[in-house]
GROMACS .gro file of N, CA and C in nm:
model
  450
    1PRO      N    1   0.082  -0.121   0.000
    1PRO     CA    2   0.000   0.000   0.000
    1PRO      C    3   0.086   0.126   0.000
    2ASP      N    4   0.026   0.235  -0.044
    2ASP     CA    5   0.099   0.361  -0.047
    2ASP      C    6   0.101   0.424   0.092
    3TRP      N    7   0.171   0.536   0.104
    3TRP     CA    8   0.190   0.600   0.233
    3TRP      C    9   0.056   0.640   0.296
    4THR      N   10  -0.033   0.700   0.218
    4THR     CA   11  -0.163   0.744   0.271
    4THR      C   12  -0.244   0.625   0.319
    5THR      N   13  -0.246   0.519   0.241
    5THR     CA   14  -0.319   0.399   0.281
    5THR      C   15  -0.263   0.343   0.410
    6ASP      N   16  -0.132   0.335   0.418
    6ASP     CA   17  -0.067   0.283   0.537
    6ASP      C   18  -0.100   0.367   0.659
    7ARG      N   19  -0.095   0.498   0.647
    7ARG     CA   20  -0.123   0.588   0.760
    7ARG      C   21  -0.270   0.578   0.803
    8ARG      N   22  -0.361   0.568   0.707
    8ARG     CA   23  -0.502   0.556   0.743
    8ARG      C   24  -0.529   0.423   0.813
    9GLU      N   25  -0.465   0.318   0.766
    9GLU     CA   26  -0.480   0.188   0.831
    9GLU      C   27  -0.424   0.192   0.972
   10GLN      N   28  -0.308   0.254   0.989
   10GLN     CA   29  -0.249   0.267   1.122
   10GLN      C   30  -0.339   0.348   1.215
   11GLY      N   31  -0.396   0.455   1.164
   11GLY     CA   32  -0.486   0.538   1.244
   11GLY      C   33  -0.610   0.463   1.287
   12TYR      N   34  -0.664   0.384   1.196
   12TYR     CA   35  -0.781   0.301   1.226
   12TYR      C   36  -0.749   0.203   1.339
   13LEU      N   37  -0.637   0.133   1.326
   13LEU     CA   38  -0.598   0.036   1.428
   13LEU      C   39  -0.570   0.103   1.562
   14GLN      N   40  -0.504   0.217   1.558
   14GLN     CA   41  -0.473   0.290   1.681
   14GLN      C   42  -0.601   0.337   1.750
   15ALA      N   43  -0.698   0.386   1.673
   15ALA     CA   44  -0.824   0.433   1.732
   15ALA      C   45  -0.900   0.318   1.797
   16LEU      N   46  -0.902   0.202   1.733
   16LEU     CA   47  -0.971   0.088   1.792
   16LEU      C   48  -0.905   0.048   1.923
   17ARG      N   49  -0.773   0.039   1.922
   17ARG     CA   50  -0.702   0.000   2.044
   17ARG      C   51  -0.722   0.102   2.156
   18ALA      N   52  -0.728   0.230   2.121
   18ALA     CA   53  -0.748   0.334   2.221
   18ALA      C   54  -0.883   0.322   2.290
   19HIS      N   55  -0.977   0.256   2.223
   19HIS     CA   56  -1.111   0.238   2.280
   19HIS      C   57  -1.135   0.093   2.322
   20ASP      N   58  -1.027   0.018   2.340
   20ASP     CA   59  -1.034  -0.121   2.383
   20ASP      C   60  -1.121  -0.208   2.292
   21LEU      N   61  -1.113  -0.181   2.164
   21LEU     CA   62  -1.185  -0.262   2.065
   21LEU      C   63  -1.084  -0.350   1.992
   22THR      N   64  -1.122  -0.469   1.960
   22THR     CA   65  -1.034  -0.562   1.893
   22THR      C   66  -1.035  -0.536   1.743
   23PRO      N   67  -0.920  -0.502   1.686
   23PRO     CA   68  -0.915  -0.481   1.541
   23PRO      C   69  -0.942  -0.611   1.466
   24LEU      N   70  -0.998  -0.598   1.349
   24LEU     CA   71  -1.017  -0.714   1.262
   24LEU      C   72  -0.881  -0.765   1.218
   25PRO      N   73  -0.871  -0.893   1.188
   25PRO     CA   74  -0.745  -0.943   1.132
   25PRO      C   75  -0.712  -0.868   1.003
   26ILE      N   76  -0.587  -0.849   0.977
   26ILE     CA   77  -0.544  -0.772   0.860
   26ILE      C   78  -0.602  -0.829   0.730
   27SER      N   79  -0.638  -0.957   0.730
   27SER     CA   80  -0.697  -1.018   0.610
   27SER      C   81  -0.832  -0.956   0.575
   28ARG      N   82  -0.895  -0.885   0.668
   28ARG     CA   83  -1.024  -0.822   0.642
   28ARG      C   84  -1.009  -0.690   0.567
   29PHE      N   85  -0.885  -0.640   0.557
   29PHE     CA   86  -0.862  -0.518   0.480
   29PHE      C   87  -0.853  -0.555   0.334
   30VAL      N   88  -0.920  -0.482   0.251
   30VAL     CA   89  -0.918  -0.508   0.108
   30VAL      C   90  -0.846  -0.391   0.042
   31HIS      N   91  -0.731  -0.418  -0.020
   31HIS     CA   92  -0.652  -0.312  -0.083
   31HIS      C   93  -0.675  -0.312  -0.234
   32LEU      N   94  -0.731  -0.204  -0.283
   32LEU     CA   95  -0.762  -0.189  -0.424
   32LEU      C   96  -0.732  -0.046  -0.467
   33GLN      N   97  -0.784  -0.009  -0.582
   33GLN     CA   98  -0.781   0.130  -0.623
   33GLN      C   99  -0.870   0.209  -0.528
   34HIS      N  100  -0.879   0.338  -0.546
   34HIS     CA  101  -0.955   0.421  -0.453
   34HIS      C  102  -1.074   0.489  -0.520
   35ASP      N  103  -1.146   0.414  -0.604
   35ASP     CA  104  -1.260   0.474  -0.673
   35ASP      C  105  -1.388   0.398  -0.639
   36MET      N  106  -1.501   0.442  -0.696
   36MET     CA  107  -1.629   0.383  -0.664
   36MET      C  108  -1.635   0.235  -0.704
   37ALA      N  109  -1.580   0.202  -0.820
   37ALA     CA  110  -1.580   0.062  -0.864
   37ALA      C  111  -1.503  -0.026  -0.767
   38ALA      N  112  -1.392   0.026  -0.713
   38ALA     CA  113  -1.314  -0.051  -0.616
   38ALA      C  114  -1.392  -0.069  -0.487
   39GLY      N  115  -1.467   0.031  -0.446
   39GLY     CA  116  -1.550   0.018  -0.326
   39GLY      C  117  -1.657  -0.087  -0.344
   40TYR      N  118  -1.714  -0.092  -0.464
   40TYR     CA  119  -1.816  -0.192  -0.497
   40TYR      C  120  -1.754  -0.332  -0.491
   41GLU      N  121  -1.636  -0.347  -0.551
   41GLU     CA  122  -1.566  -0.476  -0.552
   41GLU      C  123  -1.525  -0.518  -0.411
   42ALA      N  124  -1.473  -0.423  -0.333
   42ALA     CA  125  -1.431  -0.453  -0.196
   42ALA      C  126  -1.550  -0.497  -0.112
   43MET      N  127  -1.663  -0.430  -0.128
   43MET     CA  128  -1.782  -0.467  -0.053
   43MET      C  129  -1.827  -0.607  -0.093
   44SER      N  130  -1.816  -0.640  -0.221
   44SER     CA  131  -1.850  -0.775  -0.266
   44SER      C  132  -1.767  -0.879  -0.192
   45GLU      N  133  -1.638  -0.852  -0.175
   45GLU     CA  134  -1.549  -0.943  -0.103
   45GLU      C  135  -1.584  -0.949   0.046
   46LEU      N  136  -1.607  -0.833   0.105
   46LEU     CA  137  -1.639  -0.829   0.248
   46LEU      C  138  -1.768  -0.903   0.280
   47LEU      N  139  -1.864  -0.897   0.189
   47LEU     CA  140  -1.993  -0.962   0.214
   47LEU      C  141  -1.984  -1.114   0.208
   48LYS      N  142  -1.874  -1.168   0.157
   48LYS     CA  143  -1.854  -1.313   0.154
   48LYS      C  144  -1.802  -1.364   0.288
   49GLN      N  145  -1.757  -1.274   0.374
   49GLN     CA  146  -1.694  -1.315   0.499
   49GLN      C  147  -1.798  -1.345   0.606
   50THR      N  148  -1.758  -1.432   0.697
   50THR     CA  149  -1.843  -1.468   0.810
   50THR      C  150  -1.768  -1.436   0.938
   51PRO      N  151  -1.825  -1.363   1.029
   51PRO     CA  152  -1.954  -1.298   1.016
   51PRO      C  153  -1.946  -1.179   0.921
   52ARG      N  154  -2.060  -1.144   0.866
   52ARG     CA  155  -2.067  -1.030   0.775
   52ARG      C  156  -2.043  -0.903   0.855
   53PRO      N  157  -1.968  -0.809   0.800
   53PRO     CA  158  -1.943  -0.685   0.873
   53PRO      C  159  -2.072  -0.607   0.901
   54THR      N  160  -2.071  -0.534   1.011
   54THR     CA  161  -2.184  -0.447   1.043
   54THR      C  162  -2.149  -0.302   1.014
   55ALA      N  163  -2.021  -0.277   0.981
   55ALA     CA  164  -1.976  -0.141   0.950
   55ALA      C  165  -1.858  -0.147   0.856
   56VAL      N  166  -1.845  -0.044   0.776
   56VAL     CA  167  -1.734  -0.031   0.682
   56VAL      C  168  -1.678   0.109   0.693
   57LEU      N  169  -1.546   0.118   0.711
   57LEU     CA  170  -1.475   0.245   0.702
   57LEU      C  171  -1.397   0.239   0.572
   58ALA      N  172  -1.439   0.317   0.475
   58ALA     CA  173  -1.377   0.314   0.343
   58ALA      C  174  -1.261   0.412   0.336
   59PHE      N  175  -1.170   0.387   0.243
   59PHE     CA  176  -1.053   0.472   0.224
   59PHE      C  177  -1.093   0.615   0.190
   60ASN      N  178  -1.201   0.631   0.115
   60ASN     CA  179  -1.249   0.764   0.081
   60ASN      C  180  -1.400   0.757   0.052
   61ASP      N  181  -1.459   0.872   0.025
   61ASP     CA  182  -1.603   0.876   0.000
   61ASP      C  183  -1.643   0.799  -0.125
   62LEU      N  184  -1.561   0.804  -0.229
   62LEU     CA  185  -1.594   0.731  -0.352
   62LEU      C  186  -1.604   0.581  -0.326
   63MET      N  187  -1.508   0.527  -0.253
   63MET     CA  188  -1.512   0.384  -0.220
   63MET      C  189  -1.633   0.354  -0.131
   64ALA      N  190  -1.663   0.444  -0.038
   64ALA     CA  191  -1.778   0.424   0.050
   64ALA      C  192  -1.908   0.419  -0.032
   65LEU      N  193  -1.917   0.504  -0.132
   65LEU     CA  194  -2.037   0.505  -0.215
   65LEU      C  195  -2.046   0.379  -0.302
   66GLY      N  196  -1.933   0.327  -0.346
   66GLY     CA  197  -1.933   0.199  -0.418
   66GLY      C  198  -1.978   0.086  -0.327
   67ALA      N  199  -1.930   0.087  -0.202
   67ALA     CA  200  -1.971  -0.014  -0.103
   67ALA      C  201  -2.120  -0.001  -0.076
   68TYR      N  202  -2.168   0.120  -0.066
   68TYR     CA  203  -2.309   0.148  -0.045
   68TYR      C  204  -2.394   0.086  -0.157
   69ARG      N  205  -2.351   0.110  -0.281
   69ARG     CA  206  -2.426   0.056  -0.397
   69ARG      C  207  -2.435  -0.096  -0.389
   70LYS      N  208  -2.324  -0.163  -0.358
   70LYS     CA  209  -2.324  -0.310  -0.350
   70LYS      C  210  -2.414  -0.357  -0.236
   71ALA      N  211  -2.404  -0.293  -0.122
   71ALA     CA  212  -2.487  -0.333  -0.007
   71ALA      C  213  -2.635  -0.318  -0.039
   72ARG      N  214  -2.671  -0.208  -0.100
   72ARG     CA  215  -2.813  -0.186  -0.135
   72ARG      C  216  -2.859  -0.285  -0.241
   73GLU      N  217  -2.770  -0.320  -0.333
   73GLU     CA  218  -2.801  -0.415  -0.440
   73GLU      C  219  -2.844  -0.550  -0.385
   74ILE      N  220  -2.785  -0.592  -0.273
   74ILE     CA  221  -2.822  -0.722  -0.215
   74ILE      C  222  -2.930  -0.708  -0.107
   75GLY      N  223  -2.983  -0.588  -0.093
   75GLY     CA  224  -3.096  -0.568  -0.002
   75GLY      C  225  -3.061  -0.524   0.138
   76LEU      N  226  -2.935  -0.488   0.164
   76LEU     CA  227  -2.902  -0.438   0.298
   76LEU      C  228  -2.954  -0.296   0.314
   77ARG      N  229  -2.999  -0.266   0.434
   77ARG     CA  230  -3.046  -0.132   0.466
   77ARG      C  231  -2.931  -0.055   0.531
   78ILE      N  232  -2.914   0.069   0.485
   78ILE     CA  233  -2.811   0.156   0.539
   78ILE      C  234  -2.885   0.259   0.625
   79PRO      N  235  -2.859   0.271   0.751
   79PRO     CA  236  -2.756   0.212   0.833
   79PRO      C  237  -2.802   0.093   0.917
   80GLU      N  238  -2.928   0.054   0.906
   80GLU     CA  239  -2.981  -0.049   0.996
   80GLU      C  240  -2.903  -0.180   0.990
   81ASP      N  241  -2.865  -0.225   0.870
   81ASP     CA  242  -2.791  -0.350   0.853
   81ASP      C  243  -2.641  -0.328   0.840
   82LEU      N  244  -2.603  -0.212   0.790
   82LEU     CA  245  -2.462  -0.183   0.764
   82LEU      C  246  -2.439  -0.034   0.775
   83SER      N  247  -2.348   0.005   0.862
   83SER     CA  248  -2.305   0.145   0.871
   83SER      C  249  -2.187   0.165   0.778
   84ILE      N  250  -2.183   0.280   0.714
   84ILE     CA  251  -2.073   0.310   0.620
   84ILE      C  252  -2.020   0.450   0.650
   85ILE      N  253  -1.886   0.459   0.654
   85ILE     CA  254  -1.818   0.587   0.674
   85ILE      C  255  -1.714   0.603   0.564
   86GLY      N  256  -1.706   0.723   0.511
   86GLY     CA  257  -1.605   0.756   0.411
   86GLY      C  258  -1.505   0.855   0.469
   87ILE      N  259  -1.413   0.895   0.385
   87ILE     CA  260  -1.314   0.998   0.422
   87ILE      C  261  -1.304   1.094   0.305
   88ASP      N  262  -1.315   1.220   0.329
   88ASP     CA  263  -1.298   1.332   0.235
   88ASP      C  264  -1.409   1.435   0.251
   89ASN      N  265  -1.526   1.391   0.298
   89ASN     CA  266  -1.641   1.479   0.314
   89ASN      C  267  -1.672   1.554   0.185
   90THR      N  268  -1.688   1.479   0.078
   90THR     CA  269  -1.719   1.540  -0.051
   90THR      C  270  -1.864   1.589  -0.054
   91GLU      N  271  -1.891   1.676  -0.147
   91GLU     CA  272  -2.028   1.727  -0.164
   91GLU      C  273  -2.122   1.612  -0.197
   92MET      N  274  -2.075   1.516  -0.276
   92MET     CA  275  -2.156   1.401  -0.314
   92MET      C  276  -2.199   1.322  -0.190
   93ALA      N  277  -2.110   1.311  -0.092
   93ALA     CA  278  -2.141   1.235   0.029
   93ALA      C  279  -2.262   1.294   0.102
   94ALA      N  280  -2.270   1.425   0.103
   94ALA     CA  281  -2.379   1.492   0.174
   94ALA      C  282  -2.513   1.480   0.102
   95THR      N  283  -2.509   1.453  -0.027
   95THR     CA  284  -2.633   1.454  -0.105
   95THR      C  285  -2.678   1.314  -0.148
   96TRP      N  286  -2.609   1.209  -0.103
   96TRP     CA  287  -2.646   1.073  -0.139
   96TRP      C  288  -2.782   1.038  -0.081
   97GLU      N  289  -2.844   0.934  -0.132
   97GLU     CA  290  -2.977   0.892  -0.086
   97GLU      C  291  -2.984   0.883   0.067
   98VAL      N  292  -2.887   0.814   0.126
   98VAL     CA  293  -2.868   0.815   0.271
   98VAL      C  294  -2.736   0.891   0.290
   99PRO      N  295  -2.743   1.016   0.335
   99PRO     CA  296  -2.620   1.096   0.344
   99PRO      C  297  -2.511   1.024   0.422
  100LEU      N  298  -2.391   1.030   0.365
  100LEU     CA  299  -2.276   0.953   0.413
  100LEU      C  300  -2.203   1.024   0.527
  101THR      N  301  -2.183   0.953   0.638
  101THR     CA  302  -2.095   1.001   0.744
  101THR      C  303  -1.954   0.998   0.686
  102SER      N  304  -1.879   1.106   0.710
  102SER     CA  305  -1.748   1.115   0.647
  102SER      C  306  -1.650   1.191   0.736
  103VAL      N  307  -1.524   1.153   0.726
  103VAL     CA  308  -1.417   1.224   0.795
  103VAL      C  309  -1.375   1.340   0.705
  104ASP      N  310  -1.384   1.461   0.759
  104ASP     CA  311  -1.345   1.580   0.685
  104ASP      C  312  -1.199   1.611   0.717
  105PRO      N  313  -1.109   1.590   0.620
  105PRO     CA  314  -0.966   1.611   0.646
  105PRO      C  315  -0.925   1.758   0.646
  106SER      N  316  -1.021   1.849   0.634
  106SER     CA  317  -0.993   1.993   0.635
  106SER      C  318  -0.891   2.031   0.529
  107PRO      N  319  -0.926   2.016   0.401
  107PRO     CA  320  -0.830   2.046   0.294
  107PRO      C  321  -0.783   2.191   0.293
  108ASP      N  322  -0.867   2.284   0.338
  108ASP     CA  323  -0.824   2.424   0.342
  108ASP      C  324  -0.712   2.443   0.444
  109VAL      N  325  -0.726   2.378   0.560
  109VAL     CA  326  -0.622   2.386   0.663
  109VAL      C  327  -0.495   2.319   0.612
  110LEU      N  328  -0.510   2.203   0.549
  110LEU     CA  329  -0.395   2.131   0.494
  110LEU      C  330  -0.322   2.216   0.390
  111ALA      N  331  -0.396   2.280   0.301
  111ALA     CA  332  -0.334   2.365   0.198
  111ALA      C  333  -0.261   2.481   0.262
  112HIS      N  334  -0.321   2.542   0.362
  112HIS     CA  335  -0.258   2.655   0.432
  112HIS      C  336  -0.127   2.609   0.498
  113LEU      N  337  -0.132   2.496   0.567
  113LEU     CA  338  -0.011   2.443   0.631
  113LEU      C  339   0.096   2.409   0.529
  114ALA      N  340   0.056   2.349   0.418
  114ALA     CA  341   0.152   2.311   0.314
  114ALA      C  342   0.223   2.433   0.257
  115VAL      N  343   0.148   2.540   0.232
  115VAL     CA  344   0.208   2.663   0.180
  115VAL      C  345   0.305   2.721   0.283
  116ASN      N  346   0.265   2.720   0.411
  116ASN     CA  347   0.355   2.772   0.516
  116ASN      C  348   0.484   2.692   0.524
  117VAL      N  349   0.474   2.560   0.517
  117VAL     CA  350   0.593   2.475   0.522
  117VAL      C  351   0.681   2.501   0.400
  118LEU      N  352   0.619   2.512   0.282
  118LEU     CA  353   0.695   2.539   0.160
  118LEU      C  354   0.766   2.674   0.169
  119MET      N  355   0.697   2.775   0.215
  119MET     CA  356   0.759   2.908   0.227
  119MET      C  357   0.875   2.904   0.327
  120HIS      N  358   0.857   2.833   0.436
  120HIS     CA  359   0.965   2.820   0.535
  120HIS      C  360   1.085   2.750   0.472
  121ARG      N  361   1.059   2.644   0.395
  121ARG     CA  362   1.171   2.570   0.330
  121ARG      C  363   1.244   2.659   0.230
  122ILE      N  364   1.169   2.742   0.158
  122ILE     CA  365   1.232   2.832   0.061
  122ILE      C  366   1.318   2.936   0.133
  123GLU      N  367   1.265   2.990   0.242
  123GLU     CA  368   1.336   3.093   0.317
  123GLU      C  369   1.453   3.036   0.399
  124HIS      N  370   1.449   2.910   0.432
  124HIS     CA  371   1.553   2.846   0.514
  124HIS      C  372   1.603   2.720   0.444
  125ILE      N  373   1.654   2.737   0.325
  125ILE     CA  374   1.694   2.623   0.242
  125ILE      C  375   1.803   2.539   0.306
  126GLU      N  376   1.880   2.600   0.397
  126GLU     CA  377   1.987   2.525   0.462
  126GLU      C  378   1.937   2.422   0.563
  127GLU      N  379   1.813   2.436   0.609
  127GLU     CA  380   1.758   2.340   0.705
  127GLU      C  381   1.730   2.207   0.636
  128THR      N  382   1.771   2.100   0.702
  128THR     CA  383   1.750   1.967   0.644
  128THR      C  384   1.654   1.882   0.726
  129ARG      N  385   1.609   1.933   0.840
  129ARG     CA  386   1.519   1.854   0.924
  129ARG      C  387   1.378   1.852   0.864
  130TYR      N  388   1.310   1.745   0.892
  130TYR     CA  389   1.172   1.731   0.848
  130TYR      C  390   1.080   1.783   0.956
  131GLN      N  391   0.967   1.833   0.914
  131GLN     CA  392   0.869   1.883   1.007
  131GLN      C  393   0.746   1.793   1.001
  132LYS      N  394   0.704   1.744   1.116
  132LYS     CA  395   0.587   1.658   1.122
  132LYS      C  396   0.468   1.742   1.165
  133ILE      N  397   0.362   1.735   1.088
  133ILE     CA  398   0.241   1.811   1.118
  133ILE      C  399   0.125   1.713   1.129
  134ALA      N  400   0.053   1.720   1.238
  134ALA     CA  401  -0.063   1.633   1.258
  134ALA      C  402  -0.191   1.715   1.248
  135LEU      N  403  -0.279   1.673   1.163
  135LEU     CA  404  -0.409   1.737   1.151
  135LEU      C  405  -0.511   1.659   1.232
  136HIS      N  406  -0.606   1.726   1.284
  136HIS     CA  407  -0.712   1.662   1.360
  136HIS      C  408  -0.843   1.681   1.283
  137PRO      N  409  -0.875   1.586   1.197
  137PRO     CA  410  -0.994   1.601   1.113
  137PRO      C  411  -1.122   1.589   1.195
  138ASN      N  412  -1.230   1.635   1.136
  138ASN     CA  413  -1.361   1.630   1.200
  138ASN      C  414  -1.443   1.517   1.141
  139LEU      N  415  -1.519   1.451   1.226
  139LEU     CA  416  -1.613   1.350   1.179
  139LEU      C  417  -1.746   1.421   1.155
  140VAL      N  418  -1.793   1.415   1.031
  140VAL     CA  419  -1.921   1.475   0.995
  140VAL      C  420  -2.024   1.363   0.997
  141VAL      N  421  -2.103   1.360   1.103
  141VAL     CA  422  -2.199   1.252   1.123
  141VAL      C  423  -2.326   1.282   1.045
  142ARG      N  424  -2.360   1.185   0.959
  142ARG     CA  425  -2.484   1.195   0.882
  142ARG      C  426  -2.564   1.068   0.907
  143SER      N  427  -2.646   1.029   0.813
  143SER     CA  428  -2.742   0.921   0.836
  143SER      C  429  -2.691   0.781   0.806
  144SER      N  430  -2.569   0.764   0.762
  144SER     CA  431  -2.523   0.631   0.719
  144SER      C  432  -2.470   0.544   0.833
  145CYS      N  433  -2.481   0.589   0.955
  145CYS     CA  434  -2.429   0.513   1.069
  145CYS      C  435  -2.531   0.502   1.181
  146CYS      N  436  -2.528   0.390   1.248
  146CYS     CA  437  -2.607   0.370   1.370
  146CYS      C  438  -2.540   0.257   1.449
  147PRO      N  439  -2.582   0.235   1.573
  147PRO     CA  440  -2.524   0.123   1.649
  147PRO      C  441  -2.544  -0.009   1.577
  148PRO      N  442  -2.455  -0.106   1.598
  148PRO     CA  443  -2.468  -0.235   1.528
  148PRO      C  444  -2.597  -0.305   1.568
  149PRO      N  445  -2.650  -0.388   1.476
  149PRO     CA  446  -2.770  -0.464   1.507
  149PRO      C  447  -2.745  -0.560   1.624
  150ALA      N  448  -2.848  -0.583   1.701
  150ALA     CA  449  -2.834  -0.672   1.818
  150ALA      C  450  -2.818  -0.816   1.778
   0.00000   0.00000   0.00000
């Protein structure tokens, strides 16, 4: 997987552990492209597993919407049978049939920070140290999530 995929996977695992939840075995992660068709294909694979997942955290909103399409195609109700969360908080996510809960990575803040880092590097070209910046994204809760079925 690429750097972004690896970091998102690490964040997912870290968040589960922080809340004393047992992460799924790594075999439950499906690594594909990051588009709607890949989300549809990944959901097809996940639905073959036992027990069937009650929630999906997709790499991005496009994959989440592909997973949504596959789940609805086989008759699952969103969120009653399956909760789905995306990442990116796209406009499309907010306007879907069942509006998608999504992690908003704050692209405006990211762009601002990136420009500041670039300007600092230009002004201080002699510096060779790397700067680590952590963003704290917001979870935009919409209708695609609910507690797992009993």
